[in-house]
Short mmCIF file of C-alpha atoms in Angstrom, two decimals:
data_model
loop_
_atom_site.label_atom_id
_atom_site.label_comp_id
_atom_site.label_asym_id
_atom_site.label_seq_id
_atom_site.Cartn_x
_atom_site.Cartn_y
_atom_site.Cartn_z
CA SER A 7 90.53 133.43 99.33
CA TYR A 8 90.58 129.90 99.19
CA GLU A 9 88.14 127.78 101.05
CA LEU A 10 87.57 124.33 102.04
CA THR A 11 83.84 123.33 102.94
CA GLN A 12 82.77 120.62 105.32
CA PRO A 13 79.58 119.57 107.08
CA PRO A 14 79.16 121.21 110.64
CA SER A 15 78.47 117.85 112.18
CA VAL A 16 78.23 113.99 111.60
CA SER A 17 76.33 111.38 113.69
CA VAL A 18 76.89 107.76 113.88
CA SER A 19 76.10 104.92 116.09
CA PRO A 20 79.01 102.72 117.34
CA GLY A 21 80.23 100.07 115.06
CA GLN A 22 78.82 102.25 112.15
CA THR A 23 81.14 103.99 109.38
CA ALA A 24 81.22 107.74 109.43
CA ARG A 25 82.04 109.47 106.31
CA ILE A 26 83.38 113.26 106.59
CA THR A 27 83.54 115.45 103.56
CA CYS A 28 85.76 118.14 102.33
CA SER A 29 85.29 119.73 99.63
CA GLY A 30 87.56 122.71 97.52
CA ASP A 31 88.12 123.68 93.87
CA ALA A 32 92.13 123.00 94.24
CA LEU A 33 91.54 119.56 95.71
CA PRO A 34 92.03 117.89 92.46
CA LYS A 35 95.63 119.57 92.23
CA GLN A 36 96.75 119.59 96.01
CA TYR A 37 97.05 117.17 98.73
CA ALA A 38 94.85 117.12 101.60
CA TYR A 39 94.95 116.31 105.29
CA TRP A 40 92.90 115.61 107.91
CA TYR A 41 93.21 116.10 111.86
CA GLN A 42 91.22 115.21 115.02
CA GLN A 43 90.77 117.32 117.79
CA LYS A 44 89.13 116.43 121.05
CA PRO A 45 88.06 119.00 123.55
CA GLY A 46 91.03 120.82 125.31
CA GLN A 47 93.77 119.01 123.18
CA ALA A 48 96.09 120.06 120.28
CA PRO A 49 94.85 118.47 117.02
CA VAL A 50 96.40 114.82 115.74
CA LEU A 51 97.33 114.20 112.41
CA VAL A 52 95.46 111.15 111.19
CA ILE A 53 95.62 111.36 107.47
CA TYR A 54 98.14 112.68 105.10
CA LYS A 55 98.61 113.21 101.44
CA ASP A 56 94.92 112.33 100.69
CA SER A 57 94.96 108.84 102.27
CA GLU A 58 98.49 107.80 104.20
CA ARG A 59 97.85 107.19 107.63
CA PRO A 60 100.53 108.20 109.98
CA SER A 61 102.19 105.58 112.34
CA GLY A 62 99.95 104.88 115.46
CA ILE A 63 96.87 105.79 113.85
CA PRO A 64 94.12 102.80 113.98
CA GLU A 65 93.37 101.19 110.52
CA ARG A 66 89.77 102.06 110.89
CA PHE A 67 90.71 105.72 109.79
CA SER A 68 91.14 106.03 106.01
CA GLY A 69 90.95 108.68 103.25
CA SER A 70 90.13 108.92 99.78
CA SER A 71 89.94 111.67 96.95
CA SER A 72 87.43 112.17 93.94
CA GLY A 73 87.12 115.20 92.18
CA THR A 74 86.94 118.50 94.19
CA THR A 75 85.95 116.33 97.24
CA VAL A 76 88.03 114.65 99.66
CA THR A 77 86.79 111.93 102.30
CA LEU A 78 87.87 111.04 105.67
CA THR A 79 86.01 107.49 106.30
CA ILE A 80 86.35 106.00 109.86
CA SER A 81 85.13 102.47 109.87
CA GLY A 82 83.72 100.61 113.06
CA VAL A 83 83.36 103.98 114.80
CA GLN A 84 84.25 103.72 118.35
CA ALA A 85 83.11 106.13 121.12
CA GLU A 86 86.72 107.57 121.68
CA ASP A 87 86.32 108.70 118.23
CA GLU A 88 83.69 111.72 118.87
CA ALA A 89 85.83 114.61 118.26
CA ASP A 90 85.89 117.66 115.69
CA TYR A 91 87.80 116.69 112.60
CA TYR A 92 89.57 119.38 110.06
CA CYS A 93 90.63 118.91 106.78
CA GLN A 94 93.47 120.82 105.29
CA SER A 95 95.18 121.54 101.93
CA ALA A 96 96.64 124.67 99.72
CA ASP A 97 95.59 126.74 97.28
CA SER A 98 95.73 126.03 93.69
CA SER A 99 99.11 127.47 93.50
CA GLY A 100 100.43 125.57 96.64
CA THR A 101 101.17 129.52 97.92
CA TYR A 102 99.40 128.81 101.36
CA MET A 103 97.44 126.36 103.37
CA VAL A 104 93.79 126.64 104.67
CA PHE A 105 91.63 124.74 106.99
CA GLY A 106 88.06 123.40 106.74
CA GLY A 107 85.43 124.95 108.93
CA GLY A 108 85.71 121.52 110.96
CA THR A 109 82.99 118.75 111.47
CA LYS A 110 81.84 117.61 114.90
CA LEU A 111 81.48 113.52 114.96
CA THR A 112 79.08 112.54 117.20
CA VAL A 113 78.99 108.60 118.39
CA LEU A 114 75.30 108.38 119.33
CA GLN B 695 111.52 112.82 120.15
CA ILE B 696 109.82 115.96 118.38
CA THR B 697 108.43 118.46 120.82
CA LEU B 698 107.19 121.94 120.31
CA LYS B 699 106.38 124.58 122.52
CA GLU B 700 104.75 128.08 122.39
CA SER B 701 105.53 130.73 124.72
CA GLY B 702 104.66 134.54 125.10
CA PRO B 703 102.05 137.13 126.56
CA THR B 704 98.62 135.74 127.83
CA LEU B 705 97.13 138.93 127.60
CA VAL B 706 97.63 141.76 124.82
CA LYS B 707 96.24 145.33 124.43
CA PRO B 708 93.95 146.45 121.49
CA THR B 709 96.80 147.74 118.96
CA GLN B 710 99.63 146.37 120.47
CA THR B 711 102.09 143.84 118.61
CA LEU B 712 102.28 140.05 119.84
CA THR B 713 105.39 138.22 119.65
CA LEU B 714 105.15 134.35 119.82
CA THR B 715 108.20 132.17 120.29
CA CYS B 716 108.21 128.25 119.53
CA THR B 717 110.84 126.52 120.82
CA PHE B 718 111.33 123.02 119.73
CA SER B 719 113.48 120.25 120.02
CA GLY B 720 114.09 116.67 118.46
CA PHE B 721 114.69 118.20 114.73
CA SER B 722 116.96 120.90 113.19
CA LEU B 723 115.50 123.57 110.95
CA SER B 724 118.28 123.33 108.78
CA THR B 725 117.53 120.02 107.63
CA SER B 726 116.16 119.84 104.16
CA GLY B 727 112.34 119.44 103.81
CA VAL B 728 111.50 120.31 107.42
CA GLY B 729 109.08 123.39 108.46
CA VAL B 730 107.37 124.98 111.56
CA GLY B 731 104.06 126.62 111.22
CA TRP B 732 101.88 128.43 113.15
CA ILE B 733 97.91 127.97 113.58
CA ARG B 734 95.33 129.61 115.91
CA GLN B 735 91.83 128.67 117.13
CA PRO B 736 89.22 131.05 118.71
CA PRO B 737 87.34 130.00 121.52
CA GLY B 738 84.97 127.41 120.21
CA LYS B 739 85.68 127.90 116.83
CA ALA B 740 87.73 126.31 113.72
CA LEU B 741 91.39 126.01 113.05
CA GLU B 742 93.26 128.99 111.23
CA TRP B 743 96.38 128.33 109.45
CA LEU B 744 98.63 131.39 109.79
CA ALA B 745 102.39 131.14 108.56
CA LEU B 746 104.84 128.56 107.85
CA ILE B 747 108.46 129.06 107.77
CA TYR B 748 110.74 126.14 105.74
CA TRP B 749 114.31 125.07 106.23
CA ASN B 750 115.75 127.19 103.42
CA ASP B 751 114.19 130.30 104.85
CA ASP B 752 110.83 130.10 102.48
CA LYS B 753 108.13 131.92 104.09
CA ARG B 754 104.52 131.44 103.54
CA TYR B 755 101.52 133.49 104.77
CA SER B 756 97.96 133.70 105.31
CA PRO B 757 96.64 136.05 102.36
CA SER B 758 93.97 137.64 104.80
CA LEU B 759 96.61 138.46 107.74
CA LYS B 760 99.75 138.64 105.30
CA SER B 761 100.33 142.19 106.06
CA ARG B 762 100.30 141.96 109.91
CA LEU B 763 102.35 138.67 110.32
CA THR B 764 105.89 138.11 110.26
CA ILE B 765 107.57 134.62 111.16
CA THR B 766 111.58 134.22 111.55
CA LYS B 767 113.62 131.19 112.32
CA ASP B 768 116.71 131.26 114.69
CA THR B 769 118.25 127.93 113.83
CA SER B 770 120.93 128.11 116.75
CA LYS B 771 118.31 128.59 119.29
CA ASN B 772 115.96 125.97 117.70
CA GLN B 773 113.13 128.56 117.62
CA VAL B 774 110.68 130.32 115.48
CA VAL B 775 109.08 133.62 116.02
CA LEU B 776 105.56 135.03 114.93
CA THR B 777 104.92 138.75 115.39
CA MET B 778 101.46 139.70 114.46
CA THR B 779 100.86 143.48 114.61
CA ASN B 780 97.78 145.83 115.74
CA MET B 781 95.70 143.18 117.63
CA ASP B 782 92.18 143.30 118.10
CA PRO B 783 90.05 141.65 120.47
CA VAL B 784 89.03 139.23 117.06
CA ASP B 785 92.54 137.74 117.55
CA THR B 786 91.94 136.02 120.74
CA ALA B 787 92.83 132.46 120.35
CA THR B 788 94.84 129.65 121.28
CA TYR B 789 98.00 130.00 119.27
CA TYR B 790 99.70 126.41 118.01
CA CYS B 791 103.19 125.93 116.49
CA ALA B 792 103.48 122.73 114.65
CA HIS B 793 106.21 120.79 112.82
CA SER B 794 106.16 119.86 109.13
CA ILE B 795 108.16 117.53 106.97
CA ALA B 796 108.29 117.17 103.05
CA ALA B 797 107.49 113.69 103.41
CA ALA B 798 104.52 114.08 104.76
CA GLY B 799 103.52 117.21 102.63
CA ASP B 800 102.55 119.90 104.05
CA ALA B 801 100.86 118.28 106.96
CA PHE B 802 101.61 119.32 110.61
CA ASP B 803 102.45 115.92 112.04
CA ILE B 804 103.45 117.39 115.78
CA TRP B 805 102.10 120.01 117.41
CA GLY B 806 102.74 122.08 120.58
CA GLN B 807 100.30 122.45 123.00
CA GLY B 808 99.30 125.92 122.34
CA THR B 809 99.21 129.13 124.16
CA MET B 810 96.00 131.30 124.80
CA VAL B 811 96.33 134.67 123.97
CA THR B 812 93.75 137.10 125.00
CA VAL B 813 93.16 140.71 123.56
CA SER B 814 91.72 143.04 125.62
CA SER B 815 92.22 146.49 127.03
#
């Protein structure tokens, strides 16, 4: 079945830029979505349709797509951004969805 | 304001069937473009997409679990029900339901708080 691949962890210092990647063969054809999950909480949508930001999500969160890789970029990382981040997308035919394995963002 | 809440047993025995109910408010599942999905997360592990039902009764399932899952909706009660047969200890997880809308693609823009299900004899 279809899989999305994320790095297990990313570390940045406060104020720096964090980039979290997600790779999958169908990403050129299907939209990607990004979620932030803090311990003990339900996930929160931070990016939809590759690069759209829901209302209420800070402008420092942005998304981009290039070929089989999509990237979540957090500019000017703050301590409160420390969380697990998951990408989500569909298989090539759009029949079902999958999540990536998640990336733990550590703010040093 | 859209809200969703999951309900069901906290403990099930191996081989039993799990039935979870998602009760929602603030939207109608008869409105074009709306969907409700189920996602689970084993303790300390990643999210796993399970199933999704759309306003037009189109249903999608995870291929790895399709034989064990059934998703249905009751529009009049504002509920979506997920059943999972032949439960196993590896199915121990927090189960979430979530709202999706076509304007956001297939993203889950609003999530319930989740319900923890333990599979043990």
